[in-house]
């Protein structure tokens, strides 16, 4: 064999690897993947995505400048998420939160189905399920309504198309429309270039060794070239195609530690070990599974190379590349799960068939038929029973809106509602205030800013409101984000010094929208705001100890409060939590 994926003779059908038997295991697994995604909406970024989608549909144009924040007025905004934003805006308008959650879950289920389809007619369904089960657990750690869900599905489609091209070389041309869709929905489109490039490298080395495969090398190279050109077909042209490099340089350069403070998802395994110690890997389910699955994939790859008697360039590139991404940032764990799950499956296909061929003498069905008859039905039955119990349990949890059994925060609850951490009432209150306004929003992060943008930003309106900063790392300057971080400390130490930073070259002092969890964690800040006559509390949503709803408070400069004739609100309900 000259190619690790083209060995159709090698991938002979195994019992139960096609037909109803295969689907009998695969479909329940796909259904479970879908149900695991049906939990309350918890992603804070979704709200500025929705607002952007609404604006695109209303104005019939793609944004090119940032208008959501007053600290970066009219700065360049490369919004490669515009396709995703149109989709979610349409879904939310017509089907509400349930439409977003169901669509996201369908994408997750489709992602795993595409990976599993690479084993059709090659591997028994129960083996496929066993191999992918730990990767599903890793996958659900970041199973949110985010543009990455489209990237995960398109990454799986890319892998499936490359795998399928072993039987039909023309299938590779499907990668071009995949890339066109990808580059206009999320910045991870560059992953197709990397995966296809790794495959081309293997084909080229095969050509050098065996002087064959000329047509395949030519086709793969041409598809890769056209795919790269297709990346330019976005509203921003070359700058849009190069944007992933710009964002990667920002998040992995000298400011990496700073961005980790803003978004914990940008931290990697090294930071996790440094913060909690190396043995903490064994205490965290996700990191433990990352370690265990990596060990199994590496072991299977070594065995596969020994059996094949050649170095598997394509697989090894995938292992190194996506292993590095997962090591660098925990937000890449989904990518790891998809790619490593695929590599493990293809290696198991090879190893199972090699073992079967080496243990079956010619003319005999099995060297030990009694053992095969006794053990395999028991294993299949156990896997099928586990699938059935998991299906029943997950459907029951969905029906009862039970908490999902994950370690992720905030706690996830099965269902199709929104998580109570979205303070829509507070944002609607701000929107009701007359005239344009600037708002500093800090709820121990940037998530609530998206809710304010959704309710309070109105294009070409005199009543529009803008926030200090939001979660778009590509649209907010590093200096603005640093100022955002230090404003609470300035308000604690010197309120007068904080004012010019809050104003940020604008004319009027902004309103402060602060999460109660932030205020309760910084009692000095709370005390200063209460005792400073310049700041007046005009809105209070007190914490609820029963629902764990934190709530928030809104403080307005006293001149603004007096001009608008807004009644102050007592801060006493919040103070009760400090006693």
Coordinates of C-alpha atoms in Angstrom, one line a residue:
X1 CA 0.0 0.0 0.0
X2 CA 1.3 3.4 -0.9
X3 CA -1.3 5.5 0.9
X4 CA -2.7 5.0 4.4
X5 CA -6.2 6.0 3.4
X6 CA -6.5 4.5 0.0
X7 CA -6.2 0.9 1.0
X8 CA -9.7 -0.3 0.0
X9 CA -8.5 -3.9 0.2
X10 CA -7.2 -3.2 3.7
X11 CA -10.6 -1.8 4.9
X12 CA -12.7 -4.9 4.4
X13 CA -16.1 -4.9 5.8
X14 CA -16.3 -6.3 9.3
X15 CA -19.4 -7.9 10.8
X16 CA -22.0 -5.2 11.6
X17 CA -20.0 -2.5 9.9
X18 CA -22.8 -1.6 7.5
X19 CA -26.6 -1.8 7.2
X20 CA -29.0 -1.8 10.0
X21 CA -26.5 -3.1 12.5
X22 CA -24.1 -0.2 12.1
X23 CA -26.9 2.4 12.2
X24 CA -28.4 0.7 15.2
X25 CA -25.4 1.9 17.2
X26 CA -24.6 5.1 15.4
X27 CA -28.0 6.8 15.4
X28 CA -28.5 6.5 19.2
X29 CA -25.1 8.0 19.7
X30 CA -25.9 10.9 17.3
X31 CA -29.2 11.4 19.1
X32 CA -27.4 11.6 22.5
X33 CA -25.0 14.1 21.0
X34 CA -28.0 16.2 20.0
X35 CA -29.7 16.0 23.4
X36 CA -26.5 16.9 25.2
X37 CA -26.6 20.2 23.3
X38 CA -30.1 21.1 24.5
X39 CA -29.3 23.1 27.5
X40 CA -30.2 26.7 28.5
X41 CA -28.5 29.4 26.5
X42 CA -25.3 30.5 28.5
X43 CA -23.1 32.3 25.9
X44 CA -22.8 36.0 26.5
X45 CA -21.4 36.7 23.1
X46 CA -24.6 35.7 21.3
X47 CA -26.3 39.1 22.0
X48 CA -23.9 41.3 20.0
X49 CA -23.9 38.6 17.3
X50 CA -27.7 38.9 17.2
X51 CA -27.6 42.7 17.0
X52 CA -25.0 42.5 14.2
X53 CA -27.2 40.1 12.3
X54 CA -30.2 42.3 12.7
X55 CA -28.3 45.3 11.4
X56 CA -27.0 43.3 8.4
X57 CA -30.5 42.2 7.5
X58 CA -32.0 45.7 8.0
X59 CA -29.2 47.7 6.3
X60 CA -28.3 45.1 3.6
X61 CA -24.6 45.6 4.2
X62 CA -21.8 43.9 6.0
X63 CA -20.2 46.0 8.9
X64 CA -16.7 47.4 8.3
X65 CA -16.4 49.7 11.3
X66 CA -17.0 49.2 15.0
X67 CA -20.0 51.3 16.3
X68 CA -20.9 49.4 19.4
X69 CA -18.3 50.9 21.7
X70 CA -17.6 54.6 22.4
X71 CA -14.0 54.1 23.2
X72 CA -13.2 52.7 19.7
X73 CA -15.5 54.9 17.6
X74 CA -15.5 53.9 13.9
X75 CA -12.4 51.6 14.3
X76 CA -11.9 48.8 11.7
X77 CA -14.0 45.7 12.4
X78 CA -13.3 42.6 10.4
X79 CA -16.6 40.7 11.0
X80 CA -16.0 37.3 9.4
X81 CA -18.9 36.0 11.5
X82 CA -21.5 37.8 9.4
X83 CA -22.9 34.6 7.9
X84 CA -23.4 33.1 11.3
X85 CA -25.0 36.4 12.5
X86 CA -27.5 36.4 9.7
X87 CA -28.4 32.8 10.6
X88 CA -28.9 33.4 14.3
X89 CA -30.8 36.6 13.8
X90 CA -33.2 34.8 11.5
X91 CA -33.6 31.9 13.9
X92 CA -34.1 34.1 17.0
X93 CA -36.6 36.3 15.3
X94 CA -38.7 33.4 14.1
X95 CA -38.1 30.6 16.6
X96 CA -36.6 32.3 19.7
X97 CA -34.0 30.8 21.9
X98 CA -35.3 27.3 21.2
X99 CA -34.4 27.8 17.5
X100 CA -30.8 28.7 18.4
X101 CA -30.4 25.8 20.8
X102 CA -31.9 23.2 18.4
X103 CA -29.8 24.4 15.4
X104 CA -26.6 24.3 17.5
X105 CA -27.4 20.8 18.7
X106 CA -28.1 19.6 15.1
X107 CA -24.7 21.0 14.1
X108 CA -23.0 19.1 16.9
X109 CA -24.8 15.9 16.0
X110 CA -23.9 16.4 12.3
X111 CA -20.3 16.9 13.2
X112 CA -20.0 13.5 14.9
X113 CA -22.1 11.8 12.2
X114 CA -19.6 13.0 9.5
X115 CA -16.7 11.6 11.5
X116 CA -18.5 8.3 12.1
X117 CA -19.4 8.0 8.4
X118 CA -15.7 7.6 7.6
X119 CA -16.0 4.1 9.1
X120 CA -19.1 3.0 7.1
X121 CA -18.5 -0.5 5.7
X122 CA -15.2 -0.7 7.6
X123 CA -15.9 -0.9 11.3
X124 CA -18.7 -2.3 13.4
X125 CA -21.0 0.3 14.9
X126 CA -20.4 -0.7 18.5
X127 CA -16.6 -0.2 18.1
X128 CA -17.2 3.3 16.6
X129 CA -19.4 4.3 19.6
X130 CA -16.8 3.0 22.1
X131 CA -14.0 4.9 20.4
X132 CA -15.9 8.2 20.2
X133 CA -17.6 8.2 23.6
X134 CA -14.7 9.9 25.5
X135 CA -14.3 12.5 22.7
X136 CA -18.0 13.4 23.1
X137 CA -17.5 14.2 26.7
X138 CA -14.6 16.5 25.8
X139 CA -16.7 18.0 23.0
X140 CA -19.7 19.0 25.2
X141 CA -17.4 21.2 27.4
X142 CA -17.8 23.9 24.8
X143 CA -21.1 23.1 23.1
X144 CA -22.4 26.6 22.9
X145 CA -24.3 28.7 20.4
X146 CA -21.2 30.2 18.9
X147 CA -19.7 30.5 15.4
X148 CA -17.3 27.8 16.3
X149 CA -20.1 25.2 16.0
X150 CA -20.2 25.9 12.2
X151 CA -16.4 25.6 12.1
X152 CA -16.5 22.2 13.9
X153 CA -19.1 20.9 11.4
X154 CA -17.1 22.2 8.4
X155 CA -13.9 20.8 9.9
X156 CA -15.6 17.4 10.1
X157 CA -16.9 17.8 6.6
X158 CA -13.4 18.6 5.4
X159 CA -12.0 15.5 7.0
X160 CA -14.9 13.4 5.6
X161 CA -14.5 14.7 2.1
X162 CA -10.7 14.0 2.1
X163 CA -11.4 10.5 3.4
X164 CA -14.2 10.0 0.8
X165 CA -11.8 11.1 -2.0
X166 CA -10.0 7.8 -1.7
X167 CA -12.9 6.2 -3.6
X168 CA -13.8 9.2 -5.7
X169 CA -11.1 11.8 -6.3
X170 CA -13.7 14.3 -7.6
X171 CA -15.1 14.6 -4.1
X172 CA -12.2 16.9 -3.2
X173 CA -13.8 19.7 -5.2
X174 CA -16.5 19.9 -2.6
X175 CA -13.9 21.5 -0.4
X176 CA -14.2 24.7 -2.4
X177 CA -17.8 25.5 -1.5
X178 CA -17.1 24.4 2.0
X179 CA -14.3 27.0 2.2
X180 CA -16.6 29.7 0.7
X181 CA -19.1 29.1 3.5
X182 CA -16.4 28.8 6.2
X183 CA -14.6 32.0 5.4
X184 CA -17.9 33.9 5.7
X185 CA -19.0 32.5 9.0
X186 CA -15.9 32.1 11.3
X187 CA -12.2 32.8 11.3
X188 CA -11.1 29.2 11.8
X189 CA -11.5 28.6 8.0
X190 CA -7.7 28.5 7.9
X191 CA -7.9 25.0 9.4
X192 CA -9.0 23.6 6.0
X193 CA -5.8 24.8 4.4
X194 CA -3.8 23.2 7.2
X195 CA -5.6 19.8 7.0
X196 CA -5.6 19.7 3.2
X197 CA -1.9 20.8 3.2
X198 CA -1.0 17.9 5.5
X199 CA -2.8 15.5 3.2
X200 CA -1.0 17.0 0.2
X201 CA 2.4 16.6 1.9
X202 CA 1.7 12.9 2.4
X203 CA 0.6 12.4 -1.2
X204 CA 3.7 14.3 -2.4
X205 CA 6.1 12.1 -0.3
X206 CA 4.3 9.0 -1.6
X207 CA 4.9 10.3 -5.1
X208 CA 8.6 10.8 -4.4
X209 CA 8.9 7.3 -2.9
X210 CA 6.9 5.3 -5.4
X211 CA 6.6 7.4 -8.5
X212 CA 2.9 7.0 -8.5
X213 CA -0.1 9.1 -7.4
X214 CA 0.7 11.8 -9.9
X215 CA -3.0 12.6 -10.7
X216 CA -3.9 12.7 -7.0
X217 CA -1.1 15.0 -6.1
X218 CA -2.0 17.3 -9.0
X219 CA -5.7 17.4 -8.0
X220 CA -5.0 17.9 -4.3
X221 CA -2.6 20.7 -5.0
X222 CA -5.1 22.4 -7.4
X223 CA -7.9 22.1 -4.9
X224 CA -5.7 23.6 -2.2
X225 CA -4.8 26.5 -4.4
X226 CA -8.4 27.2 -5.3
X227 CA -9.4 26.9 -1.7
X228 CA -6.8 29.5 -0.7
X229 CA -8.2 31.8 -3.5
X230 CA -11.7 31.1 -2.2
X231 CA -10.6 32.5 1.2
X232 CA -10.4 35.9 -0.6
X233 CA -14.1 35.8 -1.4
X234 CA -15.2 37.6 1.8
X235 CA -16.4 41.2 2.3
X236 CA -12.8 42.3 3.4
X237 CA -10.8 40.6 0.7
X238 CA -7.1 40.0 1.5
X239 CA -7.4 41.5 4.9
X240 CA -10.2 39.1 5.8
X241 CA -8.2 36.2 4.5
X242 CA -5.2 37.2 6.6
X243 CA -7.3 38.1 9.7
X244 CA -6.8 34.7 11.5
X245 CA -3.0 35.5 11.6
X246 CA -3.7 39.0 13.0
X247 CA -5.9 37.6 15.7
X248 CA -3.5 34.7 16.5
X249 CA -0.6 37.2 16.9
X250 CA -2.7 39.2 19.3
X251 CA -3.7 36.3 21.5
X252 CA -0.5 34.3 21.5
X253 CA 2.1 37.2 21.6
X254 CA 3.3 39.3 24.5
X255 CA -0.3 40.1 25.5
X256 CA -1.3 36.4 25.9
X257 CA -1.4 36.6 29.7
X258 CA -3.5 39.7 29.6
X259 CA -6.1 38.1 27.3
X260 CA -6.3 35.1 29.6
X261 CA -7.5 37.4 32.3
X262 CA -10.3 38.6 30.0
X263 CA -11.2 35.2 28.7
X264 CA -10.3 32.1 30.6
X265 CA -10.9 30.0 27.5
X266 CA -7.7 31.3 26.0
X267 CA -5.7 29.6 28.8
X268 CA -3.9 26.4 27.9
X269 CA -2.7 23.3 29.6
X270 CA 0.6 24.9 30.7
X271 CA -1.3 27.6 32.5
X272 CA -3.6 25.1 34.1
X273 CA -0.6 23.1 35.4
X274 CA 1.2 26.2 36.6
X275 CA -1.9 27.4 38.4
X276 CA -3.1 24.2 40.0
X277 CA -0.1 21.8 39.8
X278 CA 0.5 18.8 37.6
X279 CA -1.5 16.4 39.6
X280 CA -4.6 18.6 39.2
X281 CA -4.9 17.0 35.7
X282 CA -6.0 13.8 37.3
X283 CA -8.7 15.7 39.3
X284 CA -10.4 17.5 36.4
X285 CA -12.5 15.2 34.1
X286 CA -11.8 17.2 30.9
X287 CA -8.0 17.4 31.3
X288 CA -7.8 13.8 32.4
X289 CA -9.7 12.7 29.3
X290 CA -7.5 14.9 27.1
X291 CA -4.5 13.1 28.6
X292 CA -6.0 9.6 28.3
X293 CA -7.3 10.0 24.8
X294 CA -4.0 11.5 23.6
X295 CA -2.3 8.4 25.0
X296 CA -4.6 6.0 23.2
X297 CA -4.4 8.0 19.9
X298 CA -0.6 8.0 20.0
X299 CA -0.5 4.3 20.9
X300 CA -2.9 3.5 18.0
X301 CA -0.9 5.6 15.6
X302 CA 2.4 3.9 16.5
X303 CA 0.8 0.4 16.1
X304 CA -0.8 1.5 12.8
X305 CA 2.6 2.7 11.5
X306 CA 4.2 -0.6 12.5
X307 CA 1.4 -2.6 10.8
X308 CA 1.5 -0.5 7.7
X309 CA 5.3 -0.4 7.7
X310 CA 5.4 3.3 6.8
X311 CA 5.2 6.7 8.6
X312 CA 1.7 8.1 8.4
X313 CA 2.5 11.7 7.6
X314 CA -1.2 12.9 7.3
X315 CA -2.2 11.5 10.6
X316 CA 0.9 12.6 12.4
X317 CA 0.5 16.1 11.2
X318 CA -3.1 16.1 12.5
X319 CA -2.0 14.7 15.8
X320 CA 0.8 17.3 16.3
X321 CA -1.2 20.3 14.9
X322 CA -4.4 19.8 16.8
X323 CA -2.6 18.6 19.9
X324 CA -0.7 21.8 19.9
X325 CA -3.9 23.9 19.6
X326 CA -5.5 22.0 22.5
X327 CA -2.3 22.5 24.6
X328 CA -2.3 26.3 23.8
X329 CA -5.9 27.0 24.6
X330 CA -8.7 25.1 26.2
X331 CA -11.2 26.7 23.8
X332 CA -9.6 24.3 21.2
X333 CA -10.7 21.2 23.0
X334 CA -13.6 20.7 20.6
X335 CA -11.2 20.7 17.6
X336 CA -9.1 18.2 19.4
X337 CA -12.0 15.9 20.0
X338 CA -13.1 15.9 16.4
X339 CA -9.7 15.3 14.8
X340 CA -8.3 12.9 17.4
X341 CA -11.6 10.9 17.3
X342 CA -11.2 10.6 13.5
X343 CA -7.5 9.5 13.8
X344 CA -8.4 6.9 16.4
X345 CA -11.2 5.5 14.3
X346 CA -9.1 5.1 11.1
X347 CA -6.3 3.5 13.1
X348 CA -8.7 1.1 14.7
X349 CA -10.1 0.2 11.3
X350 CA -6.6 -0.8 10.2
X351 CA -5.7 -2.7 13.4
X352 CA -9.0 -4.6 13.6
X353 CA -8.7 -5.8 10.0
X354 CA -5.1 -6.7 10.5
X355 CA -5.8 -8.7 13.6
X356 CA -8.7 -10.4 11.8
X357 CA -6.6 -11.3 8.8
X358 CA -3.7 -12.5 10.9
X359 CA -5.9 -14.6 13.2
X360 CA -8.1 -16.2 10.5
X361 CA -6.5 -19.1 8.6
X362 CA -7.5 -19.2 4.9
X363 CA -10.9 -20.9 4.5
X364 CA -11.8 -20.6 8.2
X365 CA -14.2 -18.1 9.5
X366 CA -12.5 -17.9 12.9
X367 CA -9.7 -19.6 14.7
X368 CA -11.8 -19.7 17.8
X369 CA -15.5 -19.5 16.8
X370 CA -16.8 -20.4 20.2
X371 CA -15.0 -17.5 21.8
X372 CA -16.2 -15.0 19.2
X373 CA -19.8 -16.2 19.5
X374 CA -19.6 -15.9 23.3
X375 CA -17.8 -12.6 23.8
X376 CA -18.9 -10.3 21.0
X377 CA -22.6 -10.5 21.6
X378 CA -22.0 -9.7 25.2
X379 CA -19.9 -6.6 24.4
X380 CA -22.4 -5.4 21.8
X381 CA -25.3 -6.0 24.2
X382 CA -23.5 -4.0 26.9
X383 CA -22.8 -1.1 24.5
X384 CA -26.4 -1.1 23.2
X385 CA -27.8 -1.2 26.7
X386 CA -25.6 1.7 27.8
X387 CA -26.8 3.7 24.8
X388 CA -30.4 2.9 25.6
X389 CA -30.0 3.9 29.2
X390 CA -28.2 7.1 28.3
X391 CA -30.9 8.0 25.8
X392 CA -33.7 7.5 28.3
X393 CA -31.8 9.4 31.0
X394 CA -30.9 12.3 28.8
X395 CA -34.5 12.6 27.4
X396 CA -35.8 12.5 31.0
X397 CA -33.4 15.2 32.1
X398 CA -34.5 17.3 29.1
X399 CA -38.1 16.9 29.9
X400 CA -37.6 17.7 33.6
X401 CA -35.1 20.5 32.9
X402 CA -32.6 18.9 35.2
X403 CA -29.0 20.2 35.7
X404 CA -26.6 18.8 33.2
X405 CA -23.8 16.6 34.7
X406 CA -20.9 18.8 33.8
X407 CA -18.3 20.8 35.8
X408 CA -18.7 23.8 33.6
X409 CA -19.8 27.2 35.0
X410 CA -22.4 28.6 35.0
X411 CA -24.3 25.4 35.8
X412 CA -26.1 24.1 32.8
X413 CA -29.8 23.1 32.8
X414 CA -31.4 21.0 30.1
X415 CA -34.0 22.8 28.2
X416 CA -34.5 25.6 25.6
X417 CA -34.6 28.7 27.8
X418 CA -32.1 31.4 28.6
X419 CA -29.8 31.2 31.6
X420 CA -31.0 33.8 34.3
X421 CA -27.6 35.5 34.2
X422 CA -28.8 37.6 31.3
X423 CA -30.2 40.8 32.8
X424 CA -32.5 41.9 30.1
X425 CA -34.7 44.1 32.4
X426 CA -31.7 46.2 33.3
X427 CA -30.7 46.7 29.7
X428 CA -34.3 47.6 28.8
X429 CA -34.3 50.1 31.6
X430 CA -31.2 51.8 30.1
X431 CA -32.8 51.8 26.7
X432 CA -35.8 53.6 28.1
X433 CA -33.7 56.5 29.2
X434 CA -33.9 59.4 26.8
X435 CA -31.0 60.5 24.6
X436 CA -27.7 59.0 23.6
X437 CA -25.6 57.6 26.4
X438 CA -22.3 55.9 27.1
X439 CA -22.3 52.9 29.5
X440 CA -19.4 51.2 31.3
X441 CA -20.6 47.6 31.8
X442 CA -18.6 45.2 34.0
X443 CA -20.2 42.1 35.3
X444 CA -16.9 40.5 36.2
X445 CA -16.3 40.2 32.5
X446 CA -17.6 41.4 29.2
X447 CA -20.7 39.2 28.7
X448 CA -23.3 41.6 29.9
X449 CA -22.1 44.2 27.5
X450 CA -23.5 42.1 24.7
X451 CA -27.0 42.2 26.3
X452 CA -26.8 46.0 26.5
X453 CA -25.7 46.3 22.9
X454 CA -28.6 44.1 21.8
X455 CA -31.2 46.2 23.6
X456 CA -29.7 49.7 23.5
X457 CA -27.8 50.1 20.3
X458 CA -29.9 51.6 17.5
X459 CA -28.2 52.6 14.3
X460 CA -29.0 56.1 13.1
X461 CA -31.0 56.8 16.2
X462 CA -30.6 59.7 18.7
X463 CA -31.5 57.4 21.5
X464 CA -28.6 54.9 20.9
X465 CA -26.3 53.8 23.7
X466 CA -22.7 52.5 23.4
X467 CA -20.7 50.5 25.8
X468 CA -17.1 51.0 27.0
X469 CA -15.9 47.6 25.7
X470 CA -17.3 44.3 24.7
X471 CA -16.1 40.8 24.1
X472 CA -14.9 41.4 20.5
X473 CA -11.2 41.1 20.9
X474 CA -10.8 41.9 17.2
X475 CA -12.7 45.3 17.6
X476 CA -11.4 46.6 20.9
X477 CA -7.8 47.9 21.2
X478 CA -5.6 46.4 23.9
X479 CA -5.3 49.8 25.6
X480 CA -9.0 50.1 25.9
X481 CA -9.3 46.6 27.4
X482 CA -6.5 47.3 29.8
X483 CA -8.3 50.5 30.9
X484 CA -11.5 48.5 31.2
X485 CA -9.7 46.1 33.7
X486 CA -8.3 48.9 35.8
X487 CA -11.3 51.1 36.2
X488 CA -12.7 49.3 39.3
X489 CA -9.3 49.8 41.0
X490 CA -9.3 53.5 40.0
X491 CA -12.8 53.9 41.4
X492 CA -11.6 52.4 44.7
X493 CA -8.4 54.4 45.1
X494 CA -9.1 57.7 43.4
X495 CA -12.5 58.4 41.8
X496 CA -11.2 61.7 40.2
X497 CA -8.5 59.8 38.3
X498 CA -11.1 57.3 37.2
X499 CA -13.3 59.9 35.5
X500 CA -11.1 60.8 32.5
X501 CA -10.5 57.0 31.8
X502 CA -14.2 56.4 31.9
X503 CA -14.9 59.4 29.6
X504 CA -12.3 58.2 27.1
X505 CA -12.2 61.4 25.1
X506 CA -16.0 61.7 25.0
X507 CA -18.0 64.6 26.3
X508 CA -20.2 63.1 28.9
X509 CA -19.4 60.8 31.9
X510 CA -20.9 57.3 31.3
X511 CA -23.3 55.4 33.4
X512 CA -21.9 52.5 35.5
X513 CA -23.6 49.1 35.1
X514 CA -21.9 46.8 37.6
X515 CA -22.6 43.2 38.4
X516 CA -23.5 42.7 42.1
X517 CA -21.0 39.8 42.2
X518 CA -18.3 42.3 41.3
X519 CA -19.5 44.8 43.9
X520 CA -19.8 42.1 46.6
X521 CA -16.3 40.8 45.8
X522 CA -14.9 44.4 46.1
X523 CA -16.4 45.9 49.2
X524 CA -14.2 49.0 49.0
X525 CA -15.6 49.7 45.6
X526 CA -19.1 49.4 46.8
X527 CA -18.4 51.6 49.8
X528 CA -16.9 54.3 47.6
X529 CA -19.8 54.4 45.2
X530 CA -22.3 54.6 48.0
X531 CA -20.5 57.4 49.8
X532 CA -19.4 59.4 46.8
X533 CA -22.2 62.1 46.2
X534 CA -21.2 62.1 42.5
X535 CA -22.6 58.6 41.9
X536 CA -26.3 57.8 42.5
X537 CA -27.8 54.4 42.3
X538 CA -30.8 54.5 39.9
X539 CA -31.4 50.7 39.5
X540 CA -30.9 47.7 41.7
X541 CA -31.6 44.1 40.9
X542 CA -30.6 42.5 44.2
X543 CA -29.1 39.0 44.4
X544 CA -31.4 36.1 45.0
X545 CA -29.9 33.4 47.3
X546 CA -32.4 30.8 46.1
X547 CA -32.0 31.1 42.4
X548 CA -28.3 32.2 42.6
X549 CA -29.2 35.1 40.4
X550 CA -26.6 37.7 41.1
X551 CA -28.3 40.7 39.7
X552 CA -26.6 44.1 39.1
X553 CA -26.7 47.8 40.0
X554 CA -26.7 50.9 37.9
X555 CA -25.0 54.1 39.1
X556 CA -25.5 57.4 37.3
X557 CA -23.6 60.6 37.7
X558 CA -25.6 63.0 39.9
X559 CA -25.8 65.8 37.3
X560 CA -27.2 63.4 34.7
X561 CA -29.6 61.9 37.3
X562 CA -30.9 65.4 38.3
X563 CA -31.2 66.5 34.7
X564 CA -33.3 63.5 33.8
X565 CA -35.2 63.7 37.1
X566 CA -34.7 60.0 37.8
X567 CA -35.5 58.8 41.4
X568 CA -32.6 57.2 43.3
X569 CA -32.9 53.6 44.4
X570 CA -32.0 52.3 47.9
X571 CA -28.9 50.2 48.0
X572 CA -29.9 48.6 51.3
X573 CA -31.0 45.2 49.8
X574 CA -27.5 44.8 48.4
X575 CA -25.8 45.8 51.6
X576 CA -27.6 43.0 53.5
X577 CA -25.5 40.6 51.6
X578 CA -22.3 42.2 52.9
X579 CA -23.2 41.5 56.6

